[in-house]
Backbone as a ProteinNet text record, in pm:
[ID]
protein_1_A
[PRIMARY]
ENAFPWIEADAGIEFDKWGLPKLNESTLQSTQPKVFFGGDAAFGPKNIIWAAAHGHDAAISIHKMLIGENVEDRPAPGMNIVSQKMGIHEWSYDNAPTIDHRFKVPHRPKAEALKDIMAEVELGFDPKLAFEEARRCLNCDIQTVFEGKLCIECDACVDICPMDCITFTDNGEEKELRTRLMAPAMNPTQDLYIGNDLKTGRVMVKDEDVCLHCGLCAERCPTGAWDMRKYYVEMTQAEHACRKQ
[TERTIARY]
3448.8	3393.8	3286	3227.9	3129	3069	2951.6	2866.5	2871.6	2961.5	3018.6	3216.9	3203	3391.7	3420.7	3342.2	3369	3409.5	3368.5	3384.4	3509.2	3632	3703.1	3719	3861.9	3911.5	3846.2	3886	3984.1	3846	3693.3	3598.5	3497.3	3581.6	3552.4	3379.3	3436.9	3228.3	3344.8	3255.1	3301.7	3224.9	3292.3	3212.5	3235.1	3100	3135.4	3166.6	3232	3241.9	3167.7	3089.4	3025.3	3007.7	3075.4	3051.8	2973.9	2833	2780.9	2839.8	2774.9	2789.6	2752.7	2890.5	2811.2	2722.1	2546.8	2467.8	2434.1	2428.8	2329.6	2102.3	2084.7	1903.2	1838.3	1855.6	1702.7	1751.9	1845.9	1849.5	1939.2	2036.6	2076.5	2198.7	2193.1	2271.9	2495.5	2519.7	2692.7	2809.1	2930.4	3056.1	3070.8	3046	3018.6	2870.1	2924.2	2712.4	2670.4	2716.1	2679.8	2606.7	2636.1	2595.1	2501.5	2414.3	2276.3	2244.8	2264.3	2227.2	2062.9	2046.8	1901.3	1849.7	1741.3	1698.8	1793.7	1782.8	1958.5	2066.6	2122.2	2239	2225.4	2206.4	2200.1	2178.1	2026.9	2131.3	2052	2115.8	2082.8	1888.7	1935.2	1814.7	1688.7	1584.4	1451	1370.3	1257.9	1196.3	1130.7	1095.2	1041.3	952.5	850.7	814.4	896	1015.8	1136	1186.2	1235.2	1328.2	1203.3	1104.5	1012.2	1038.1	1031.8	1021.2	1204.9	1295.2	1424.4	1433.9	1352.4	1353.2	1288.7	1198.8	1127.3	1264.3	1270.1	1368.2	1519.5	1509.2	1745.6	1613	1533.4	1481.1	1452.1	1391.6	1406	1574.9	1600	1738.4	1851.4	1810.4	1885.1	1829.6	1677.8	1624.9	1641.3	1708.8	1684.6	1912.8	1938.5	2067.9	2095.2	2005.5	2036	2066.4	1880.2	1870.4	1939.8	2021.1	2093.5	2002	1985.7	1924.8	1962.2	1933.4	1992.2	1914.3	2027.4	1925.9	1870.7	1858	1904.7	1728.3	1666.4	1579.9	1455.2	1408.4	1311.7	1140.1	1093.8	927	826.3	748.1	648.9	545.3	538	460.6	268.7	148.5	73.8	-15.2	-97	-233.7	-317.9	-415.4	-547.8	-677.6	-787.8	-897.5	-1084.8	-1126.9	-1198	-1325.1	-1398.9	-1579.8	-1614.2	-1635	-1635.3	-1833	-1900	-2017.2	-2006.5	-2215.7	-2269.9	-2386.3	-2437.4	-2639.8	-2580.1	-2690.4	-2698.6	-2642.1	-2617.5	-2601.3	-2495.4	-2493.7	-2388.1	-2249.2	-2128.9	-1978.5	-1951.3	-1809.4	-1777.2	-1711.1	-1668.6	-1630.9	-1606.4	-1655.2	-1665.9	-1651.2	-1699.4	-1675.8	-1738.2	-1805.1	-1800.8	-1737.4	-1674.6	-1554.9	-1566.6	-1426.4	-1447.7	-1329.2	-1374.9	-1273.7	-1156.3	-1194.2	-1118.4	-979.1	-927.3	-775.8	-768.7	-572.6	-512	-497.4	-539.3	-561.7	-403.5	-338.1	-236.3	-250.2	-129.3	-128.8	-59.2	-166.7	-183.8	-42.4	31.4	171.6	184.4	230.1	262.6	303.4	242.2	269.5	451.8	467.9	650.4	687.3	636.3	711.6	691	593.1	622.8	731.1	699.4	831.4	932.3	962.6	1102.9	1175.3	1059.8	1137.9	1176.9	1097.2	1146.9	1165.6	1329	1340.3	1332.9	1261.1	1210.9	1059.2	1025.2	808.1	811.8	762.9	717.1	616.9	684.9	652.8	518.4	545.6	404	273	102.1	64.5	0	-25.5	-86.1	-280.9	-278.1	-448.8	-546.8	-618.5	-703.6	-760.5	-946	-1023.8	-1131.3	-1104.1	-1230.3	-1129.3	-1011.2	-923	-855	-859.8	-774.3	-918.7	-1024.5	-1162.9	-1161.6	-1181.6	-1139.4	-1067.2	-973.6	-814.1	-839.4	-900.3	-902.8	-1013.1	-1068	-1211.1	-1156.5	-1051.1	-987.1	-953.9	-933.7	-851.8	-940.9	-894.6	-927.6	-946.1	-900.8	-913.6	-893.4	-738.9	-659	-609.5	-676.3	-737.7	-749.5	-890.9	-1026.7	-1004.9	-1073.4	-992.4	-1143.2	-1219.7	-1318.7	-1306.9	-1328.6	-1409	-1451	-1488.6	-1608.8	-1629.3	-1774.1	-1759	-1844.4	-1802	-1873.8	-2029.9	-1996.4	-2108.9	-2263.5	-2216.3	-2326.9	-2378	-2275.7	-2323.4	-2486.5	-2550.4	-2661.6	-2620.8	-2532.9	-2501.8	-2602.6	-2683.2	-2774.2	-2704.5	-2548.6	-2462.6	-2515.4	-2535.9	-2615.3	-2533.3	-2355.7	-2273	-2214.7	-2140.6	-2113.1	-2196.2	-2360.4	-2446.6	-2373.2	-2290.3	-2304.3	-2181.4	-2042.1	-1975.2	-1928.3	-1814.8	-1801.9	-1718.4	-1635.5	-1514.9	-1501.6	-1587.1	-1577.5	-1578.2	-1491.3	-1383	-1405.5	-1535.6	-1615.2	-1646.6	-1631.7	-1644.7	-1727.3	-1830.2	-1830.5	-1875.2	-1789.8	-1740.7	-1649	-1651.9	-1613.7	-1474	-1385.9	-1255.6	-1127.2	-1017.3	-930.2	-811.7	-687.1	-525.2	-613.2	-498.7	-507.3	-527.5	-347.3	-345.1	-467	-502.4	-638.3	-838.8	-795.9	-907.9	-922.6	-790	-747.9	-844.9	-841.7	-912.3	-1101.3	-1059.6	-1260.6	-1376.8	-1273.6	-1330.5	-1410	-1517.9	-1595.4	-1508.5	-1396	-1250.7	-1117.7	-1075.9	-985.5	-793.5	-853.4	-699.7	-565.5	-572.5	-391	-274.6	-227.6	-163	-114.5	-90.5	35.8	56.1	140.9	218.7	96	-38.8	-188.8	-197.2	-220	-295.7	-438.9	-537.4	-661.4	-721.3	-780	-913.8	-983.1	-948	-1021	-1128.2	-1321	-1375.2	-1430.6	-1408.8	-1507.4	-1643	-1637.2	-1768.2	-1863.2	-1884.7	-2066	-2049.9	-2235.1	-2310.8	-2275.3	-2271.9	-2272.9	-2128.9	-2070.5	-1900.4	-1854.9	-1904.6	-1828.5	-1743.8	-1635	-1582.7	-1620.1	-1558.7	-1626.3	-1423.3	-1433.6	-1291.2	-1299.5	-1211.9	-1229.4	-1046.3	-1084.4	-935.3	-900	-791.9	-722.1	-677.5	-680.6	-579.5	-639.5	-761.3	-896.6	-1004.6	-983.5	-1115.6	-1055.9	-1168.8	-1152.7	-1192.4	-1200.1	-1233.9	-1363.9	-1467	-1559.9	-1781.7	-1707.7	-1842.4	-1853.3	-1942.7	-2109	-2144.9	-2087.9	-2081.7	-2109.6	-2051.3	-2123.9	-2227.9	-2275.4	-2407	-2497.2	-2465.5	-2607	-2590.6	-2491	-2561.8	-2658	-2765.3	-2852.7	-2835.5	-2698.7	-2703.2	-2587	-2499.1	-2434.5	-2256.6	-2260.7	-2117	-2037.7	-2069.4	-1933.8	-1962.7	-1858.9	-1751.7	-1689.1	-1668.6	-1558.1	-1483.8	-1353.2	-1309.2	-1187.1	-1125.7	-1038.7	-895.9	-839.1	-661.1	-591.5	-523.3	-411.6	-314.7	-219.4	-99.1	4	13.8	103.6	155	285.6	375.1	456.5	584.5	575.4	733.3	655.2	748.2	827.3	925.1	1094.3	978.9	1066.6	1034.4	989.7	839.7	821.5	756	733.7	713.4	736.4	894.4	957	1039.1	1019.8	1110.4	1052.5	1115.4	1077.2	1011.6	918.5	789.6	839.6
-509.7	-660.1	-676.5	-738.5	-687.4	-850.7	-892.4	-1001.2	-1154	-1151.4	-1315.5	-1290.8	-1313.3	-1288.4	-1516.8	-1596.6	-1642.2	-1676.4	-1558.5	-1607.8	-1498.2	-1562.6	-1632.4	-1492.7	-1411.4	-1306	-1295.7	-1418	-1425.9	-1480.6	-1491.5	-1529.2	-1408	-1374.4	-1183.6	-1201.6	-1155.2	-1108.3	-981.2	-864.5	-740.1	-681.8	-609	-541	-400.2	-311.7	-186	-131.7	11.9	23.3	10.3	-8.8	-77.5	-200.8	-314.5	-472.6	-519.8	-448.7	-480	-527.8	-667.7	-669.2	-565.1	-504.9	-471	-575.1	-547.1	-521.2	-511	-553	-462.1	-479.2	-404.2	-366.1	-421.1	-437.3	-495.9	-656.5	-672.7	-890.7	-901.5	-809.5	-875.8	-938	-920.8	-1017.3	-964.9	-1062.6	-921.7	-947.4	-869.7	-940.8	-1087.3	-1197.9	-1279.7	-1331	-1317.1	-1365.6	-1447.6	-1586.6	-1664.4	-1664	-1533.6	-1514.6	-1403.1	-1450.9	-1310.2	-1363.1	-1191.7	-1214.3	-1083.5	-1149.9	-1035	-1028.7	-924	-912.2	-844.9	-887.9	-780.3	-729.8	-893.2	-945.3	-891.8	-801.2	-676.6	-597.5	-521	-386.2	-364.2	-418.3	-383.9	-384.5	-354	-438.2	-309.3	-399.1	-359.1	-478	-442.1	-524.2	-684.1	-787	-874.6	-871.9	-768.7	-753.3	-775.4	-684.8	-655	-841.2	-869.5	-1001.9	-1058.7	-1049.7	-1168.9	-1147.6	-980.3	-946.8	-958.4	-954.8	-1038.2	-1146.9	-1205.2	-1422.1	-1412.3	-1314.1	-1292.2	-1255.5	-1142.8	-1083	-1224.1	-1266	-1341.6	-1461.4	-1479.7	-1611	-1647.5	-1506.1	-1486.1	-1531.1	-1358.7	-1405.1	-1553.1	-1571.1	-1738.5	-1812.2	-1791.5	-1907.2	-1878.1	-1723.9	-1683.7	-1726.4	-1644.5	-1703.1	-1861.3	-1945.8	-2106.5	-2159	-2083.1	-2087.4	-2005.8	-1961.6	-1942.8	-1750.2	-1709.2	-1591.9	-1455.7	-1273.6	-1231.1	-1145	-1224	-1122.8	-1052.6	-931.1	-770.3	-786.7	-886.3	-865.1	-885.9	-779.2	-862	-813.4	-929.3	-927.6	-822.8	-799.9	-652.9	-747.9	-731.5	-776.2	-734.2	-826.5	-816.9	-744.2	-668.9	-639.9	-593.4	-624.1	-600	-642.2	-528.2	-472	-572.9	-608.2	-661.3	-581.2	-610.5	-494.3	-590.5	-547.6	-568.1	-551	-542.1	-536.1	-677	-712.3	-781.9	-843.4	-647.1	-655.8	-518.9	-500.9	-365.9	-263.3	-272.8	-149.4	-225	-353	-421.3	-421.7	-400.4	-430.2	-537.2	-594.8	-718.7	-669.1	-549.4	-554.5	-401.1	-366.3	-285.2	-134.2	-36.3	47.2	200.8	72.9	225.4	312.1	443.8	580.3	598.3	615.5	632.4	746.9	866.4	953.6	939.6	830.1	769.5	784.2	879.2	859	722	723.1	592	539.7	390.5	342	316.2	320.9	292.1	208.7	113.5	-45.9	22	-107.4	-54.3	-141.7	-74.4	-61.2	-122.7	-242.2	-240.6	-179.7	-131.7	-24.4	-16.4	97.2	147.4	-5.9	33.3	-10.3	-172.4	-175.7	-388.2	-396.2	-315.3	-345.3	-293.2	-242	-199.2	-298.2	-388.4	-478	-614.3	-611.6	-804.2	-741.5	-764.6	-717.3	-834.9	-940.9	-1042.9	-1043.7	-889.6	-853.7	-816.1	-833.2	-746.3	-603.6	-524.4	-349.8	-372.3	-366.4	-353.6	-493	-463.6	-590.5	-611.5	-546.3	-601.1	-569.6	-510.5	-573.9	-585.7	-605.8	-674.7	-743	-797.7	-804.1	-711.7	-620.6	-545.4	-374.5	-393	-210.5	-298.4	-437.4	-460.7	-437	-457.4	-416.6	-330.2	-175.4	-45.5	36.2	-120.9	15.3	-56.9	-186.3	-233.1	-153.9	-107.6	-66.6	115.4	127.3	312.1	205.8	104.1	63.7	212.9	253.3	308.3	273	97.7	46.2	61.3	156.5	195.9	80.8	-17.5	-114.9	-147.9	-71.7	-41.7	107	75.6	234.3	197.9	307.6	431	413.3	365.8	314.5	424.2	522.5	580.3	550.8	541.6	525.4	659.5	713.8	856.2	827.2	720.8	701.6	633.9	626.9	553.1	686.5	789.7	928.8	956	1028.1	1090.8	1235	1267.7	1414.7	1452.5	1374.5	1400.5	1415.1	1505.3	1535.5	1403.7	1302	1307.5	1197	1166.3	1099.5	1249.8	1401.6	1510.2	1573.7	1498.6	1575.3	1436.8	1370.2	1223.5	1277.5	1292.4	1315.5	1332.8	1268.1	1304.6	1379.5	1409.9	1462.4	1612	1671.1	1709.9	1663.1	1527.5	1564	1520.1	1481.3	1460.9	1665	1696.5	1759.4	1766.1	1782.9	1803.7	1965.8	1974.9	2108.1	2135.8	2259.6	2301.1	2157	2133.2	2184.1	2213.3	2209.2	2319.4	2300.8	2306.6	2357.8	2348.9	2192.1	2074.3	2213	2307.4	2446.9	2521.1	2571.4	2607.6	2542.8	2397.1	2308.4	2277.6	2291.8	2293.9	2413.9	2478	2566.9	2575.5	2491.4	2519.6	2387.3	2315.5	2198.9	2242.2	2157.7	2144.7	2204.5	2089.4	2128.8	2150.5	2308.4	2360.3	2232.3	2164.6	2045.2	2097.4	2119.9	2226	2124.6	1989.6	1916.1	1820.2	1932.6	1936.6	1796.9	1726.7	1580.4	1459.7	1479.3	1376.6	1398.8	1297.5	1308	1298.5	1396.5	1378.9	1236.9	1305.6	1147.7	1212.5	1155.1	1301.4	1174.8	1220.8	1134.3	1158.6	1120.6	1156.2	1149.9	1123.8	1101.8	1154.1	1245.9	1285.5	1291.7	1333.5	1364.3	1504.2	1654.4	1727.4	1810.5	1719.7	1754.5	1772.6	1806.6	1867.5	1781.6	1714.9	1655.5	1613	1504.9	1452.9	1464.3	1524.8	1567.3	1457.9	1391.1	1339.9	1402.3	1434	1418.5	1323.5	1213.7	1166.3	1148.8	1252	1319.5	1333.6	1356.5	1360	1289.8	1115.2	1078.7	924.3	876.2	814.5	666.8	611.3	502.8	475	509.7	480.8	417.5	415	311.9	408.7	534.6	607.8	686.1	703.7	796.7	637.9	513.7	414.7	440.8	393.3	336.9	387	560.8	662.1	630.9	599.2	645.1	543.3	552	526	446.5	501.7	395.9	300	350.2	216.9	243.1	398.7	437.9	468	474.7	387.3	328.5	284.5	75.5	152.7	-18.3	-41.7	-153.1	-169.2	-192.1	-268.6	-375.5	-426.7	-461.4	-403.9	-397.4	-465.6	-610.1	-649.6	-667.8	-695	-712.5	-874.1	-890.1	-1096	-1040.6	-1078.4	-1056.2	-1173	-1156.4	-1282.4	-1386.8	-1483.5	-1541.1	-1602.8	-1723.1	-1722.5	-1879.3	-1926.4	-2069.8	-2039.3	-2015.1	-2061.1	-1864.2	-1866.1	-1745.5	-1630.3	-1619	-1507.9	-1507.9	-1647.6	-1675.9	-1557.9	-1588.9	-1527.3	-1630.8	-1521.4	-1649.2	-1615.5
1326.4	1239.7	1147.8	1101.8	1044.8	1079.4	1031.3	1043.8	1037.3	957	864.2	918.3	974	1024.5	910.2	982.1	833	678.5	646.8	481.8	441.3	443	390.9	254.2	319.9	235.2	75.9	41	-107.7	-144.4	-66.9	-154.4	-251.1	-292	-349.5	-353.2	-201	-137.4	-110	-131.7	-69.1	-19.8	151.7	216.3	258.5	286.2	289.9	452.6	444.3	555.4	704.5	701	751.8	835.1	731.3	758.3	610.8	569.4	475.1	354.9	278.4	156	82.3	-14.3	-156.3	-228.2	-262.8	-322.1	-453.3	-564.1	-623.2	-540.2	-524.4	-417.8	-565.1	-600.3	-666.2	-696.4	-704.4	-762.4	-626.6	-532.6	-412.5	-422	-528.9	-586.4	-555.8	-526.2	-431.4	-524.4	-507.6	-613.6	-640.2	-535.8	-586.6	-658.7	-821.4	-856.3	-817.9	-724.5	-668.1	-580.6	-464.5	-322.1	-333.6	-306.2	-277.5	-121.9	-98.4	71.6	48.5	261.7	223.1	372.3	403.8	541	613	667.2	803.2	791.6	707.7	668	522.9	458.2	312.2	370.3	437.3	470.4	570.8	660.4	857.5	942.1	992.3	1055	990.5	977.1	929.8	971.8	874.2	942.4	847.5	933.7	891.8	707.2	674.1	588.8	487.8	469	380.6	388.4	461.2	519.2	362.6	425.5	318.4	201.6	154.1	43.7	8.2	76	19.3	-52.8	32.9	44.3	-168.6	-146.5	-319.1	-406.8	-453.4	-467.5	-550.3	-454.3	-394.9	-459.9	-481.7	-523.5	-651.4	-701.5	-873.6	-962.1	-846.6	-908.1	-910	-844.4	-781.4	-958	-949.9	-1020.4	-1235.5	-1188.5	-1276.2	-1351.2	-1271.1	-1240.5	-1316	-1265.8	-1275	-1432.8	-1494.7	-1597.9	-1725.1	-1668.8	-1725.8	-1758.7	-1721.6	-1820.8	-1679.7	-1757	-1708.9	-1598.6	-1427.1	-1354.9	-1300.8	-1408.8	-1420.4	-1470.7	-1507.2	-1589.1	-1469.2	-1445.5	-1347.1	-1387.4	-1372.4	-1419.8	-1322.8	-1383.8	-1353.4	-1258	-1172.4	-1020	-1109.8	-1132	-1195.4	-1056.9	-1183.7	-1107.4	-1133.3	-1038.3	-1056.7	-958.2	-976.6	-885.2	-916.4	-848.1	-851.9	-713.3	-800.7	-746.3	-636.1	-517.8	-368.5	-356.2	-499.6	-537.6	-402.5	-338.4	-287.2	-302.7	-317.6	-430.5	-408.4	-423.5	-527.9	-447.8	-292.8	-219.7	-114	-140.6	-1.1	-112.3	75.9	-20.1	89.7	90.7	139.9	206.6	288.7	404.7	458.8	569.1	684.5	620.3	654.9	509	633.7	757.9	869	912.3	871	857	1056.3	1045.8	1280.7	1252.8	1357	1328	1499.3	1508.6	1698.7	1583.9	1743.2	1727.3	1763.2	1768.8	1775.6	1901.6	1854	2084.7	2051.9	2258.4	2308.5	2319.4	2240.3	2328.3	2528.1	2542.1	2709.6	2779.5	2837	2940.3	3017.3	3103.7	3215.9	3368	3439.3	3561.9	3556.5	3588.4	3579.8	3679.1	3797.2	3995.7	3918.8	3825.6	3798.5	3693.1	3646.7	3483	3525.3	3658.2	3673.2	3778.6	3842.1	3928.1	3879.2	3794.5	3710.6	3559.4	3515.9	3413.2	3329	3349.4	3211.8	3169.8	3313	3258.8	3130.6	2985.6	2956.7	2949.9	2924	2864.6	2865.6	2638	2630.9	2676.9	2735.2	2697.4	2626.8	2501.2	2382.4	2392.2	2323.9	2263.1	2354.6	2397.4	2418.7	2420.2	2339	2244.1	2196.8	2261.3	2300.2	2224.9	2285.3	2203.9	2087.5	2083.1	1931.4	1788.6	1854.4	1726.4	1736.7	1812	1820.2	1725.3	1759.6	1701.5	1488.7	1456.3	1371.1	1313.3	1362.4	1251	1229.4	1223.7	1195.2	1046.8	1007.3	883.2	786.1	728.9	603.8	447	463.8	362.2	260.2	258.2	173.6	67.4	20.2	-85.1	-124.1	-120.5	-130.2	-226.5	-354.6	-485.6	-507.6	-502.3	-615.8	-679.7	-817.1	-934	-1020.6	-1090.4	-1146.6	-1322.4	-1333.6	-1462.1	-1494.2	-1588.7	-1572.6	-1718.9	-1763.5	-1835.5	-1746.9	-1675.1	-1603.9	-1543.3	-1525	-1425.9	-1466.3	-1444.1	-1420.6	-1338.2	-1277.2	-1178	-1151.3	-1088.8	-928.4	-825.3	-829.6	-745.6	-551.2	-594.5	-468.6	-419.9	-444.2	-430.2	-375.8	-438	-357.9	-179.2	-222	-113.4	58	-2.7	90.5	139.5	28.5	105.9	259.1	348.1	455.9	457.9	338.2	313.9	211.8	97.8	13.2	-30	-41.1	-178.1	-271.1	-364	-506.2	-501.9	-635.9	-747.1	-854.7	-887.7	-1037.7	-1111.9	-1190.8	-1229.8	-1418.8	-1460.2	-1561.4	-1608.3	-1666.5	-1660.3	-1682.8	-1702.2	-1677.2	-1637.3	-1577.9	-1557	-1453.6	-1398.6	-1310.6	-1200	-1164.1	-1051.7	-1067.8	-1123.6	-1160.5	-1064.2	-1114.6	-1111.9	-983.8	-940.5	-774.9	-659.7	-706.2	-657	-670.3	-733.9	-770.8	-727.2	-712.5	-566.2	-401.1	-426.3	-302.4	-106.3	-159.6	-46.3	-134	-153.1	-252.5	-186.1	-299.1	-300.4	-294.2	-224.4	-153.9	-184.9	-215.9	-154.8	-346.8	-373.1	-518.2	-576.8	-455.5	-467.6	-452	-354.2	-461.5	-636.7	-706.8	-813.6	-746.7	-903.7	-879.5	-956.6	-907.1	-992.4	-1091.7	-1154.4	-1282.9	-1341	-1296	-1400.8	-1530.1	-1701.3	-1757.8	-1839.5	-1964.3	-2043.8	-1958	-1922.2	-1856.3	-1914	-1943.1	-2090.3	-2064.1	-1938.5	-1980.2	-2007.9	-2061.6	-2083.5	-1940.8	-1794.3	-1719	-1654	-1568	-1502.5	-1355.2	-1304.8	-1196	-1114.8	-1007.5	-1037.5	-774	-778.3	-611.9	-591	-430.5	-399.7	-330.7	-397.7	-316.9	-174.9	-159.7	-22.5	95	70.8	182	192.7	100	59.6	149.5	281.5	350.6	284.3	161.1	120.9	175.4	221.2	277.7	249.2	61.6	-3.1	-34.9	66.1	130.2	-111.1	-124.2	-261.9	-373.7	-323.3	-421.9	-328.2	-192.3	-193	-217.6	-238.3	-245.7	-402.8	-484.3	-642.5	-633.3	-814.9	-849.4	-916.2	-964.8	-1154.6	-1127.1	-1030.3	-1018.8	-1049	-1113	-1157	-1059.8	-920.9	-837.1	-769.1	-772.4	-729.8	-660	-586.1	-418	-533.4	-545.2	-611.3	-471.2	-458.6	-381.8	-487.3	-472.7	-585.7	-481.9	-641.4	-601.3	-653	-539.3	-665.6	-659.1	-735.6	-771.8	-822.9	-642.8	-740.1	-755	-847.1	-933.3	-869.3	-860.9	-786.8	-874.7	-809.8	-853.2	-953.5	-1006.4	-1170.4	-1236.4	-1258.1	-1424.5	-1477.1	-1359.1	-1368.6	-1437	-1376.8	-1370.6	-1519.3	-1572	-1713.4	-1825.9	-1947.9	-1975.4	-2143.9	-2190.5	-2340.2	-2431.6
[MASK]
+++++++++++++++++++++++++++++++++++++++++++++++++++++++++++++++++++++++++++++++++++++++++++++++++++++++++++++++++++++++++++++++++++++++++++++++++++++++++++++++++++++++++++++++++++++++++++++++++++++++++++++++++++++++++++++++++++++++++++++++++++++

């Protein structure tokens, strides 16, 4: 039995063998064009982030249906990157790299937890542990941006990089180029970041697979060729933003 016993069999909504509605995974539209599903009801248990995303997508679909547009014509999200520079060598985020391992969430002693079935097992982080865990953040939304025209190839960024992921070298085929880096980039599924427009004709190569986004290259650079920029994704909302122009 599915989670929707109250839906009449002749309502036009089809269900799969697991009791979940058959949906268009992009539009969240069911086999009854005027009915949309999201969250656990759509694809089974996930998390609240997926549920919120389904709500956004379904809202766009419903809006398009109501104004007579094709619900499968999905508007692309907007993207933007904004410099985090506050001064010559200051940034608006904490960029101190740390090698700490993940901190474990404290648990209630087993004897206490077994004695009271209503007792919370996970006690959560106290302020100190929460702060230390948050410091492990690699600032994945902060992108290193390189401007080759500003670079004087002084190798200051190469010298200070804690991961040896920056190399200035002659260009070449990617497979061979990966072997000539300061630390060979052996993960072919991760694209290399290539910077051109250098005065010597060489290229700057950064292995994104090991970069910590610590910003030390940008802090050390005397010409501002490196910048740290925050990456924003602006998801399209229902109503005017999702309409055809």
